[in-house]
mmCIF file of C-alpha atoms in Angstrom:
data_model
loop_
_atom_site.group_PDB
_atom_site.id
_atom_site.type_symbol
_atom_site.label_atom_id
_atom_site.label_comp_id
_atom_site.label_asym_id
_atom_site.label_seq_id
_atom_site.Cartn_x
_atom_site.Cartn_y
_atom_site.Cartn_z
ATOM 1 C CA MET A 1 0.000 0.000 0.000
ATOM 2 C CA HIS A 2 2.845 2.385 0.834
ATOM 3 C CA ARG A 3 4.129 2.048 -2.734
ATOM 4 C CA LEU A 4 0.863 3.609 -3.894
ATOM 5 C CA LEU A 5 1.396 6.798 -1.815
ATOM 6 C CA PRO A 6 3.512 9.711 -3.019
ATOM 7 C CA PRO A 7 6.688 10.456 -1.041
ATOM 8 C CA LEU A 8 5.177 13.640 0.528
ATOM 9 C CA ALA A 9 2.223 11.695 1.935
ATOM 10 C CA LEU A 10 4.590 9.133 3.420
ATOM 11 C CA ALA A 11 6.536 11.940 5.092
ATOM 12 C CA LEU A 12 3.342 13.387 6.614
ATOM 13 C CA LEU A 13 2.333 9.986 7.966
ATOM 14 C CA ALA A 14 5.698 9.700 9.699
ATOM 15 C CA LEU A 15 5.157 12.958 11.654
ATOM 16 C CA PRO A 16 3.797 12.691 15.221
ATOM 17 C CA PRO A 17 0.140 13.674 15.599
ATOM 18 C CA LEU A 18 -0.455 17.382 16.198
ATOM 19 C CA PRO A 19 -1.708 18.225 19.695
ATOM 20 C CA LEU A 20 -5.136 19.725 20.075
ATOM 21 C CA MET A 21 -5.202 23.508 20.451
ATOM 22 C CA ALA A 22 -4.512 24.395 24.102
ATOM 23 C CA GLN A 23 -7.129 26.547 25.779
ATOM 24 C CA ASP A 24 -6.240 29.246 28.291
ATOM 25 C CA ALA A 25 -9.277 30.282 30.326
ATOM 26 C CA ALA A 26 -7.349 33.025 32.130
ATOM 27 C CA ARG A 27 -6.545 34.652 28.818
ATOM 28 C CA GLY A 28 -10.198 34.235 27.845
ATOM 29 C CA ALA A 29 -11.228 36.135 31.003
ATOM 30 C CA ARG A 30 -9.020 39.023 29.932
ATOM 31 C CA LEU A 31 -10.373 38.970 26.369
ATOM 32 C CA TYR A 32 -13.938 39.091 27.698
ATOM 33 C CA LEU A 33 -13.220 42.495 29.286
ATOM 34 C CA GLY A 34 -11.118 44.038 26.522
ATOM 35 C CA LEU A 35 -9.260 43.547 23.280
ATOM 36 C CA PRO A 36 -5.678 44.734 22.938
ATOM 37 C CA GLY A 37 -6.552 47.338 20.320
ATOM 38 C CA GLY A 38 -9.220 48.964 22.506
ATOM 39 C CA GLU A 39 -12.112 47.705 20.379
ATOM 40 C CA VAL A 40 -15.512 46.994 21.923
ATOM 41 C CA SER A 41 -15.365 43.582 23.570
ATOM 42 C CA CYS A 42 -17.859 41.047 24.971
ATOM 43 C CA VAL A 43 -18.569 42.945 28.192
ATOM 44 C CA GLU A 44 -20.124 45.882 26.305
ATOM 45 C CA CYS A 45 -23.016 43.778 24.991
ATOM 46 C CA HIS A 46 -23.211 40.910 27.476
ATOM 47 C CA GLY A 47 -22.580 42.894 30.660
ATOM 48 C CA PRO A 48 -20.158 42.529 33.577
ATOM 49 C CA ASP A 49 -21.963 39.402 34.832
ATOM 50 C CA PRO A 50 -21.550 36.642 32.223
ATOM 51 C CA GLY A 51 -23.415 34.313 34.567
ATOM 52 C CA LEU A 52 -26.671 36.046 33.636
ATOM 53 C CA ASP A 53 -26.351 34.538 30.150
ATOM 54 C CA ARG A 54 -27.506 37.794 28.542
ATOM 55 C CA ASN A 55 -28.129 37.378 24.803
ATOM 56 C CA ARG A 56 -27.460 33.620 25.148
ATOM 57 C CA LEU A 57 -23.801 34.247 25.895
ATOM 58 C CA LEU A 58 -23.188 30.855 27.496
ATOM 59 C CA ASN A 59 -23.891 29.080 24.221
ATOM 60 C CA ALA A 60 -20.222 29.881 23.552
ATOM 61 C CA ALA A 61 -19.266 27.509 26.397
ATOM 62 C CA ARG A 62 -19.932 24.627 23.972
ATOM 63 C CA GLY A 63 -16.704 25.353 22.105
ATOM 64 C CA PRO A 64 -15.071 27.641 19.503
ATOM 65 C CA ALA A 65 -17.464 26.414 16.816
ATOM 66 C CA ALA A 66 -20.356 28.025 18.753
ATOM 67 C CA ILE A 67 -18.503 31.356 18.648
ATOM 68 C CA ASP A 68 -17.898 30.922 14.908
ATOM 69 C CA GLU A 69 -21.625 30.402 14.400
ATOM 70 C CA ALA A 70 -22.512 33.478 16.460
ATOM 71 C CA LEU A 71 -20.096 35.639 14.456
ATOM 72 C CA ARG A 72 -21.795 34.515 11.248
ATOM 73 C CA LYS A 73 -25.386 34.957 12.419
ATOM 74 C CA ALA A 74 -25.284 37.986 14.751
ATOM 75 C CA ALA A 75 -24.720 41.110 12.696
ATOM 76 C CA ALA A 76 -23.681 43.105 15.775
ATOM 77 C CA MET A 77 -20.800 40.678 16.341
ATOM 78 C CA GLY A 78 -19.579 40.549 12.758
ATOM 79 C CA TYR A 79 -16.648 42.911 13.339
ATOM 80 C CA LEU A 80 -15.116 40.380 15.757
ATOM 81 C CA ALA A 81 -14.576 37.867 12.962
ATOM 82 C CA ASP A 82 -11.442 39.755 11.910
ATOM 83 C CA LEU A 83 -10.303 40.494 15.488
ATOM 84 C CA LEU A 84 -10.592 37.097 17.166
ATOM 85 C CA ALA A 85 -8.066 34.521 15.994
ATOM 86 C CA PRO A 86 -8.873 30.803 16.417
ATOM 87 C CA ALA A 87 -6.805 30.754 19.620
ATOM 88 C CA ASP A 88 -8.795 33.735 20.990
ATOM 89 C CA ARG A 89 -12.078 31.948 20.332
ATOM 90 C CA ALA A 90 -10.821 28.795 22.035
ATOM 91 C CA ASP A 91 -9.714 30.767 25.112
ATOM 92 C CA LEU A 92 -13.001 32.681 25.361
ATOM 93 C CA SER A 93 -14.925 29.427 25.140
ATOM 94 C CA ALA A 94 -12.770 27.883 27.898
ATOM 95 C CA PHE A 95 -13.463 30.854 30.196
ATOM 96 C CA LEU A 96 -17.213 30.754 29.539
ATOM 97 C CA ALA A 97 -17.250 26.994 30.184
ATOM 98 C CA LEU A 98 -15.937 27.704 33.705
ATOM 99 C CA VAL A 99 -18.546 30.462 34.122
ATOM 100 C CA SER A 100 -21.276 28.013 33.141
ATOM 101 C CA ALA A 101 -19.922 25.392 35.534
ATOM 102 C CA GLN A 102 -19.925 27.883 38.416
ATOM 103 C CA VAL A 103 -23.499 28.934 37.626
ATOM 104 C CA GLU A 104 -24.551 25.279 37.747
ATOM 105 C CA GLY A 105 -22.658 24.679 40.988
ATOM 106 C CA ALA A 106 -20.307 22.176 39.363
ATOM 107 C CA THR A 107 -16.998 23.850 40.321
ATOM 108 C CA VAL A 108 -14.904 23.145 43.401
ATOM 109 C CA ALA A 109 -14.630 26.831 44.308
ATOM 110 C CA GLU A 110 -16.585 29.996 43.617
ATOM 111 C CA ALA A 111 -14.889 33.343 42.893
ATOM 112 C CA TRP A 112 -16.575 36.714 42.754
ATOM 113 C CA PRO A 113 -16.923 39.180 41.127
ATOM 114 C CA TRP A 114 -16.637 37.858 37.586
ATOM 115 C CA GLY A 115 -14.240 40.603 36.516
ATOM 116 C CA LEU A 116 -12.580 43.784 37.787
ATOM 117 C CA GLU A 117 -12.857 47.019 35.812
ATOM 118 C CA PHE A 118 -11.202 50.133 37.177
ATOM 119 C CA GLY A 119 -12.574 52.324 34.395
ATOM 120 C CA ARG A 120 -10.949 55.281 32.616
ATOM 121 C CA LEU A 121 -8.101 56.752 34.637
ATOM 122 C CA ARG A 122 -5.678 59.625 34.169
ATOM 123 C CA PRO A 123 -1.944 58.755 34.082
ATOM 124 C CA GLY A 124 -0.526 58.355 37.552
ATOM 125 C CA ALA A 125 -3.955 58.168 39.227
ATOM 126 C CA ALA A 126 -4.271 55.739 42.122
ATOM 127 C CA VAL A 127 -7.632 54.078 42.681
ATOM 128 C CA ALA A 128 -9.122 52.267 45.648
ATOM 129 C CA PRO A 129 -8.067 48.605 45.866
ATOM 130 C CA GLN A 130 -10.545 46.033 44.610
ATOM 131 C CA VAL A 131 -11.107 42.693 46.320
ATOM 132 C CA VAL A 132 -11.806 39.288 44.781
ATOM 133 C CA ARG A 133 -13.077 36.560 47.110
ATOM 134 C CA LEU A 134 -12.882 32.811 46.728
ATOM 135 C CA HIS A 135 -14.926 30.196 48.608
ATOM 136 C CA ASN A 136 -14.098 26.492 48.666
ATOM 137 C CA ARG A 137 -17.377 24.686 48.136
ATOM 138 C CA SER A 138 -15.868 21.215 47.766
ATOM 139 C CA ALA A 139 -15.382 18.429 50.309
ATOM 140 C CA GLY A 140 -11.582 18.610 50.128
ATOM 141 C CA PRO A 141 -8.834 21.248 50.296
ATOM 142 C CA VAL A 142 -8.029 23.361 47.232
ATOM 143 C CA ALA A 143 -4.440 24.223 46.289
ATOM 144 C CA LEU A 144 -3.943 27.963 45.695
ATOM 145 C CA ALA A 145 -1.184 30.258 44.487
ATOM 146 C CA PRO A 146 -2.899 33.466 43.255
ATOM 147 C CA ARG A 147 -1.012 35.410 40.569
ATOM 148 C CA LEU A 148 -1.465 38.050 37.886
ATOM 149 C CA ARG A 149 -0.961 37.168 34.240
ATOM 150 C CA GLU A 150 -0.744 39.422 31.203
ATOM 151 C CA TRP A 151 -0.295 38.819 27.480
ATOM 152 C CA VAL A 152 0.221 42.357 26.184
ATOM 153 C CA PRO A 153 3.621 43.938 26.893
ATOM 154 C CA GLY A 154 3.105 46.178 29.902
ATOM 155 C CA GLY A 155 -0.511 45.016 30.126
ATOM 156 C CA ALA A 156 -0.298 44.499 33.888
ATOM 157 C CA ALA A 157 1.861 47.567 34.563
ATOM 158 C CA GLY A 158 0.834 49.404 37.720
ATOM 159 C CA LEU A 159 -1.083 46.438 39.144
ATOM 160 C CA SER A 160 -0.081 44.841 42.441
ATOM 161 C CA LEU A 161 -1.517 41.885 44.308
ATOM 162 C CA ALA A 162 -1.851 40.920 47.964
ATOM 163 C CA HIS A 163 -3.810 38.010 49.419
ATOM 164 C CA ASP A 164 -4.516 35.959 52.538
ATOM 165 C CA CYS A 165 -5.034 32.632 50.749
ATOM 166 C CA PRO A 166 -3.273 29.596 52.259
ATOM 167 C CA ALA A 167 -1.512 27.077 50.080
ATOM 168 C CA LEU A 168 -4.366 24.663 50.841
ATOM 169 C CA LEU A 169 -7.795 26.237 51.391
ATOM 170 C CA PRO A 170 -9.865 23.952 53.685
ATOM 171 C CA PRO A 171 -13.396 22.871 52.744
ATOM 172 C CA GLY A 172 -15.966 25.577 53.464
ATOM 173 C CA ALA A 173 -13.285 28.248 53.979
ATOM 174 C CA GLY A 174 -12.662 31.411 51.978
ATOM 175 C CA CYS A 175 -9.890 33.868 51.251
ATOM 176 C CA ALA A 176 -9.469 37.241 49.535
ATOM 177 C CA VAL A 177 -7.155 38.766 46.935
ATOM 178 C CA GLN A 178 -6.668 42.544 46.865
ATOM 179 C CA LEU A 179 -5.676 44.226 43.613
ATOM 180 C CA SER A 180 -4.307 47.786 43.598
ATOM 181 C CA LEU A 181 -3.599 49.960 40.581
ATOM 182 C CA VAL A 182 -1.552 53.065 39.930
ATOM 183 C CA ALA A 183 -2.300 53.999 36.334
ATOM 184 C CA PRO A 184 0.766 53.905 34.072
ATOM 185 C CA GLY A 185 1.110 55.919 30.865
ATOM 186 C CA ALA A 186 -1.702 56.174 28.337
ATOM 187 C CA GLY A 187 -2.939 52.874 27.019
ATOM 188 C CA ARG A 188 -4.679 49.712 28.176
ATOM 189 C CA VAL A 189 -4.187 47.718 31.360
ATOM 190 C CA LEU A 190 -5.256 44.147 30.591
ATOM 191 C CA ALA A 191 -4.529 41.184 32.821
ATOM 192 C CA ALA A 192 -6.142 38.272 34.619
ATOM 193 C CA LEU A 193 -6.026 36.810 38.083
ATOM 194 C CA ASP A 194 -5.751 33.063 38.204
ATOM 195 C CA TRP A 195 -5.351 30.805 41.181
ATOM 196 C CA GLY A 196 -2.088 29.069 40.317
ATOM 197 C CA ASP A 197 -3.524 26.348 38.129
ATOM 198 C CA GLY A 198 -3.287 28.287 34.871
ATOM 199 C CA GLY A 199 -7.027 28.813 34.806
ATOM 200 C CA THR A 200 -7.843 25.194 34.046
ATOM 201 C CA ALA A 201 -10.137 24.383 36.990
ATOM 202 C CA LEU A 202 -10.854 27.485 39.071
ATOM 203 C CA ARG A 203 -12.523 30.330 37.229
ATOM 204 C CA PRO A 204 -10.059 33.191 36.622
ATOM 205 C CA VAL A 205 -10.953 36.872 36.954
ATOM 206 C CA GLY A 206 -10.230 39.381 34.187
ATOM 207 C CA VAL A 207 -8.772 42.802 35.058
ATOM 208 C CA ALA A 208 -9.053 45.889 32.849
ATOM 209 C CA ALA A 209 -8.480 49.637 32.890
ATOM 210 C CA THR A 210 -7.995 52.391 30.346
ATOM 211 C CA VAL A 211 -5.476 55.173 30.917
ATOM 212 C CA ASP A 212 -6.538 58.451 29.249
ATOM 213 C CA PRO A 213 -5.187 61.974 29.847
ATOM 214 C CA ASP A 214 -8.609 63.520 29.205
ATOM 215 C CA ALA A 215 -10.804 64.362 32.182
ATOM 216 C CA ALA A 216 -13.382 61.781 33.139
ATOM 217 C CA GLY A 217 -16.214 61.443 35.604
ATOM 218 C CA VAL A 218 -15.481 59.746 38.918
ATOM 219 C CA ALA A 219 -18.168 57.592 40.564
ATOM 220 C CA ARG A 220 -18.245 57.298 44.358
ATOM 221 C CA TRP A 221 -20.707 55.824 46.828
ATOM 222 C CA ALA A 222 -21.944 58.796 48.848
ATOM 223 C CA ASP A 223 -24.459 57.323 51.304
ATOM 224 C CA ALA A 224 -23.757 56.377 54.916
ATOM 225 C CA GLY A 225 -23.078 52.724 54.117
ATOM 226 C CA GLY A 226 -19.645 53.297 52.616
ATOM 227 C CA ASP A 227 -17.975 50.622 50.498
ATOM 228 C CA SER A 228 -19.295 47.832 52.760
ATOM 229 C CA LEU A 229 -22.996 47.774 53.590
ATOM 230 C CA GLY A 230 -24.337 45.497 56.316
ATOM 231 C CA LEU A 231 -28.072 45.009 56.862
ATOM 232 C CA GLU A 232 -30.075 43.005 59.374
ATOM 233 C CA ALA A 233 -33.539 41.476 59.215
ATOM 234 C CA PRO A 234 -35.477 38.667 60.894
ATOM 235 C CA ALA A 235 -34.989 35.258 59.286
ATOM 236 C CA ARG A 236 -36.397 35.457 55.744
ATOM 237 C CA GLY A 237 -37.435 39.037 56.502
ATOM 238 C CA GLU A 238 -36.658 42.058 54.338
ATOM 239 C CA ALA A 239 -34.409 45.070 54.848
ATOM 240 C CA VAL A 240 -34.342 48.108 52.527
ATOM 241 C CA ALA A 241 -31.612 50.715 51.972
ATOM 242 C CA VAL A 242 -31.267 53.589 49.507
ATOM 243 C CA LEU A 243 -27.809 53.837 47.931
ATOM 244 C CA THR A 244 -26.429 57.079 46.509
ATOM 245 C CA LEU A 245 -23.944 57.299 43.631
ATOM 246 C CA ARG A 246 -22.248 60.657 43.070
ATOM 247 C CA ASN A 247 -20.065 62.017 40.258
ATOM 248 C CA GLU A 248 -17.033 63.575 41.931
ATOM 249 C CA GLY A 249 -15.132 64.144 38.692
ATOM 250 C CA LEU A 250 -14.743 67.127 36.375
ATOM 251 C CA ALA A 251 -16.609 65.617 33.411
ATOM 252 C CA PRO A 252 -20.103 64.118 32.966
ATOM 253 C CA LEU A 253 -20.491 60.471 33.896
ATOM 254 C CA LEU A 254 -22.583 58.046 31.825
ATOM 255 C CA LEU A 255 -23.797 55.060 33.849
ATOM 256 C CA GLY A 256 -23.709 51.577 32.398
ATOM 257 C CA VAL A 257 -25.126 48.280 33.652
ATOM 258 C CA PRO A 258 -24.925 47.274 37.343
ATOM 259 C CA ALA A 259 -24.241 43.727 38.489
ATOM 260 C CA ILE A 260 -24.647 41.902 41.809
ATOM 261 C CA THR A 261 -22.445 38.821 42.044
ATOM 262 C CA GLY A 262 -21.423 36.383 44.733
ATOM 263 C CA PRO A 263 -22.847 33.376 46.563
ATOM 264 C CA GLY A 264 -25.674 35.402 48.132
ATOM 265 C CA ARG A 265 -26.687 37.307 45.006
ATOM 266 C CA ALA A 266 -30.233 35.889 45.073
ATOM 267 C CA HIS A 267 -30.854 37.690 48.391
ATOM 268 C CA PHE A 268 -30.407 41.177 46.874
ATOM 269 C CA ARG A 269 -32.347 43.171 44.302
ATOM 270 C CA LEU A 270 -31.971 46.701 42.913
ATOM 271 C CA GLU A 271 -35.030 48.879 42.258
ATOM 272 C CA GLY A 272 -35.580 52.417 41.061
ATOM 273 C CA THR A 273 -36.503 54.996 43.648
ATOM 274 C CA GLY A 274 -39.314 56.350 41.482
ATOM 275 C CA GLY A 275 -37.804 59.843 41.479
ATOM 276 C CA ALA A 276 -36.301 61.923 38.696
ATOM 277 C CA ASP A 277 -32.850 61.377 40.223
ATOM 278 C CA ALA A 278 -33.000 57.571 40.126
ATOM 279 C CA CYS A 279 -29.871 55.720 38.993
ATOM 280 C CA GLY A 280 -30.156 53.526 35.920
ATOM 281 C CA ALA A 281 -28.281 52.347 32.870
ATOM 282 C CA GLY A 282 -27.945 55.308 30.499
ATOM 283 C CA ALA A 283 -28.346 57.972 33.215
ATOM 284 C CA LEU A 284 -26.010 60.967 32.780
ATOM 285 C CA LEU A 285 -24.607 62.571 35.926
ATOM 286 C CA PRO A 286 -23.070 66.048 35.541
ATOM 287 C CA PRO A 287 -20.112 66.859 37.820
ATOM 288 C CA GLY A 288 -21.309 67.013 41.419
ATOM 289 C CA ALA A 289 -24.688 65.380 40.667
ATOM 290 C CA ALA A 290 -25.948 62.262 42.410
ATOM 291 C CA CYS A 291 -28.582 59.597 41.908
ATOM 292 C CA GLY A 292 -30.196 56.975 44.101
ATOM 293 C CA VAL A 293 -31.165 53.343 43.852
ATOM 294 C CA ARG A 294 -33.135 51.186 46.297
ATOM 295 C CA LEU A 295 -31.605 47.924 47.504
ATOM 296 C CA ARG A 296 -33.895 45.209 48.863
ATOM 297 C CA ALA A 297 -32.271 42.440 50.873
ATOM 298 C CA VAL A 298 -33.939 39.263 52.152
ATOM 299 C CA ALA A 299 -32.195 37.637 55.117
ATOM 300 C CA PRO A 300 -31.420 33.918 54.966
ATOM 301 C CA ALA A 301 -32.982 31.460 57.395
ATOM 302 C CA SER A 302 -29.820 31.787 59.485
ATOM 303 C CA GLY A 303 -26.364 33.308 59.187
ATOM 304 C CA VAL A 304 -25.257 35.881 56.617
ATOM 305 C CA ALA A 305 -25.736 36.197 52.834
ATOM 306 C CA GLU A 306 -22.950 38.058 51.000
ATOM 307 C CA ALA A 307 -22.516 39.541 47.526
ATOM 308 C CA VAL A 308 -20.839 42.490 45.794
ATOM 309 C CA LEU A 309 -22.307 45.315 43.713
ATOM 310 C CA GLN A 310 -20.398 46.857 40.824
ATOM 311 C CA TRP A 311 -21.611 49.564 38.459
ATOM 312 C CA ARG A 312 -19.965 50.207 35.101
ATOM 313 C CA ASN A 313 -19.622 53.687 33.615
ATOM 314 C CA ASP A 314 -17.525 55.585 31.098
ATOM 315 C CA GLY A 315 -15.280 57.155 33.751
ATOM 316 C CA VAL A 316 -13.666 55.954 36.958
ATOM 317 C CA HIS A 317 -15.710 53.121 38.444
ATOM 318 C CA ALA A 318 -16.940 53.239 42.019
ATOM 319 C CA PRO A 319 -15.246 50.656 44.237
ATOM 320 C CA LEU A 320 -16.916 47.291 44.500
ATOM 321 C CA ARG A 321 -19.585 47.525 47.176
ATOM 322 C CA ARG A 322 -19.712 44.609 49.558
ATOM 323 C CA LEU A 323 -23.263 43.670 50.571
ATOM 324 C CA ALA A 324 -24.283 41.554 53.538
ATOM 325 C CA VAL A 325 -27.633 40.773 55.156
ATOM 326 C CA GLN A 326 -27.725 38.889 58.450
ATOM 327 C CA ALA A 327 -30.615 36.983 59.983
ATOM 328 C CA VAL A 328 -31.328 38.201 63.528
ATOM 329 C CA ALA A 329 -33.905 37.413 66.179
ATOM 330 C CA SER A 330 -37.132 39.322 65.718
ATOM 331 C CA THR A 331 -37.543 42.397 67.955
ATOM 332 C CA LEU A 332 -41.333 42.169 67.883
ATOM 333 C CA PRO A 333 -43.045 40.955 71.080
ATOM 334 C CA PRO A 334 -44.250 37.356 70.884
ATOM 335 C CA ALA A 335 -47.798 37.009 69.757
ATOM 336 C CA ALA A 336 -50.332 36.352 72.531
ATOM 337 C CA PRO A 337 -51.500 32.736 72.624
ATOM 338 C CA PRO A 338 -54.921 32.266 71.131
ATOM 339 C CA VAL A 339 -57.798 32.363 73.592
ATOM 340 C CA VAL A 340 -59.467 28.977 73.688
ATOM 341 C CA THR A 341 -63.123 29.195 74.715
ATOM 342 C CA PRO A 342 -64.235 26.007 76.494
ATOM 343 C CA PRO A 343 -67.441 24.432 75.256
ATOM 344 C CA PRO A 344 -70.503 25.427 77.291
ATOM 345 C CA ALA A 345 -71.162 23.178 80.267
ATOM 346 C CA ALA A 346 -74.216 20.926 80.152
ATOM 347 C CA PRO A 347 -77.126 22.537 82.073
ATOM 348 C CA ALA A 348 -77.688 21.185 85.567
ATOM 349 C CA PRO A 349 -80.811 19.021 85.861
ATOM 350 C CA SER A 350 -83.842 20.962 87.106
ATOM 351 C CA PRO A 351 -84.837 20.031 90.631
ATOM 352 C CA ALA A 352 -88.009 17.974 90.991
ATOM 353 C CA PRO A 353 -90.991 20.196 91.732
ATOM 354 C CA ALA A 354 -91.720 20.430 95.447
ATOM 355 C CA PRO A 355 -95.055 18.971 96.586
ATOM 356 C CA PRO A 356 -97.715 21.599 97.169
ATOM 357 C CA PRO A 357 -97.804 22.732 100.799
ATOM 358 C CA VAL A 358 -100.567 21.361 102.990
ATOM 359 C CA PRO A 359 -103.009 24.223 103.434
ATOM 360 C CA GLN A 360 -103.605 25.301 107.039
ATOM 361 C CA ALA A 361 -106.598 27.123 108.559
ATOM 362 C CA GLU A 362 -106.065 30.790 108.844
ATOM 363 C CA ALA A 363 -104.954 31.856 112.270
ATOM 364 C CA GLY A 364 -107.251 34.316 114.082
ATOM 365 C CA GLY A 365 -110.464 35.779 112.674
ATOM 366 C CA GLY A 366 -114.001 34.622 113.380
ATOM 367 C CA GLY A 367 -116.991 33.422 111.529
ATOM 368 C CA CYS A 368 -117.270 30.346 109.361
ATOM 369 C CA SER A 369 -114.400 29.258 107.321
ATOM 370 C CA ARG A 370 -113.884 26.182 105.228
ATOM 371 C CA VAL A 371 -110.756 25.226 103.446
ATOM 372 C CA ALA A 372 -110.958 22.868 100.496
ATOM 373 C CA GLY A 373 -109.706 19.421 101.224
ATOM 374 C CA VAL A 374 -110.184 19.661 105.014
ATOM 375 C CA PRO A 375 -113.276 17.990 106.641
ATOM 376 C CA ALA A 376 -115.852 20.547 107.883
ATOM 377 C CA ARG A 377 -116.143 21.158 111.598
ATOM 378 C CA LEU A 378 -119.127 22.747 113.413
ATOM 379 C CA ASP A 379 -118.421 26.264 114.529
ATOM 380 C CA PRO A 380 -119.489 26.466 118.273
ATOM 381 C CA LEU A 381 -120.302 30.186 117.967
ATOM 382 C CA LEU A 382 -123.229 29.724 115.647
ATOM 383 C CA PRO A 383 -125.564 27.761 118.011
ATOM 384 C CA GLY A 384 -124.799 30.207 120.776
ATOM 385 C CA LEU A 385 -125.853 33.146 118.704
ATOM 386 C CA VAL A 386 -129.086 31.424 117.717
ATOM 387 C CA LEU A 387 -129.958 30.754 121.387
ATOM 388 C CA LEU A 388 -129.081 34.281 122.354
ATOM 389 C CA ALA A 389 -131.353 35.732 119.644
ATOM 390 C CA GLY A 390 -134.239 33.507 120.733
ATOM 391 C CA ALA A 391 -133.886 34.564 124.360
ATOM 392 C CA ALA A 392 -133.879 38.236 123.485
ATOM 393 C CA LEU A 393 -137.028 37.864 121.416
ATOM 394 C CA ALA A 394 -138.847 36.070 124.190
ATOM 395 C CA LEU A 395 -137.910 38.700 126.719
ATOM 396 C CA ARG A 396 -139.222 41.441 124.433
ATOM 397 C CA HIS A 397 -142.634 39.842 124.145
ATOM 398 C CA ARG A 398 -142.939 39.363 127.896
ATOM 399 C CA ARG A 399 -142.217 43.028 128.658
ATOM 400 C CA GLY A 400 -144.431 44.531 126.030
ATOM 401 C CA GLY A 401 -147.642 42.510 126.618
ATOM 402 C CA PRO A 402 -150.204 42.183 123.885
ATOM 403 C CA ALA A 403 -149.979 44.688 121.175
ATOM 404 C CA ARG A 404 -152.433 47.589 121.122
ATOM 405 C CA ARG A 405 -154.763 48.033 118.301
ATOM 406 C CA VAL A 406 -155.411 51.549 116.811
#
């Protein structure tokens, strides 16, 4: 059979098989937030929380071929066909596969937020540190060695990392990584935080910033809660707070999409305040202006639910806002026990009627008297009176003699 093949084909058969294209999820996390040339990337259309699967984003977790199909069918994504090389598409798909696994609870550890964006900074500006948290949700320890990675020369310039993560994170435990940035010269800051495994098992976190000498708006949380807001409510009860976002920069600030991420995200919800100064995507804040948003938090059955709030804009982003709601004992007095009315007692039996009293003769008085039911007795007065009347009549006749005739 070999004699039938040309020499070139025989040479190709002798070569070792080519390895499959390696996928780098940490690089995919960085590409999700920004492209090296500054072009609009995935985050602009799909939002800072890829776990929400906005516009069916997580279809891309099925592999690079799913991204190829989306680039052909979605007109808004067509420009990316010339910007994303096959390796870029493979890395993006690997990152989104880890996002999908975390959403489904199939990963050994959960990291939040999904990505860190510092916004548009002036050269040399220092911004508040941002914190990424990791929670080991598996039954065994997780090996950690957090580090920053970059693929563009100088892409991680100005970034520094500090953390309290042990080499082996015990089951149920958590740790935090703090990222600080002093903006370098004009350009892009693009990097990713991975956990020492090259982004193959634990979901990495993309990091992005733009350095621009032009003035920009600066978002800051201006209400009493500060950058960490703690609320309390009875178990499964609700607490409400109004958050205030202010533009402390010298240029107008255009608000983008907010995102609440973290293990307790389901316990928090943002609502408009109903006023003309309500915060919302697309709201424009002049320098010095502020807007408000209502946060509703539902306490868990016990313990504390935690999440973080981040709000994109076209200037300097406000620091990540840590949210917590704790279940506490109710302060309401206990409800009075229900009053139980006993059933009415059976009526006592009526006493037997007393026999009628035996009538007695009236005491005192004279004359004849007869009471029914008593045998009649002769009254001794009556015969005496008759005799007395007869005697008087006889005496009268004796004294008067015979009557005279006229």
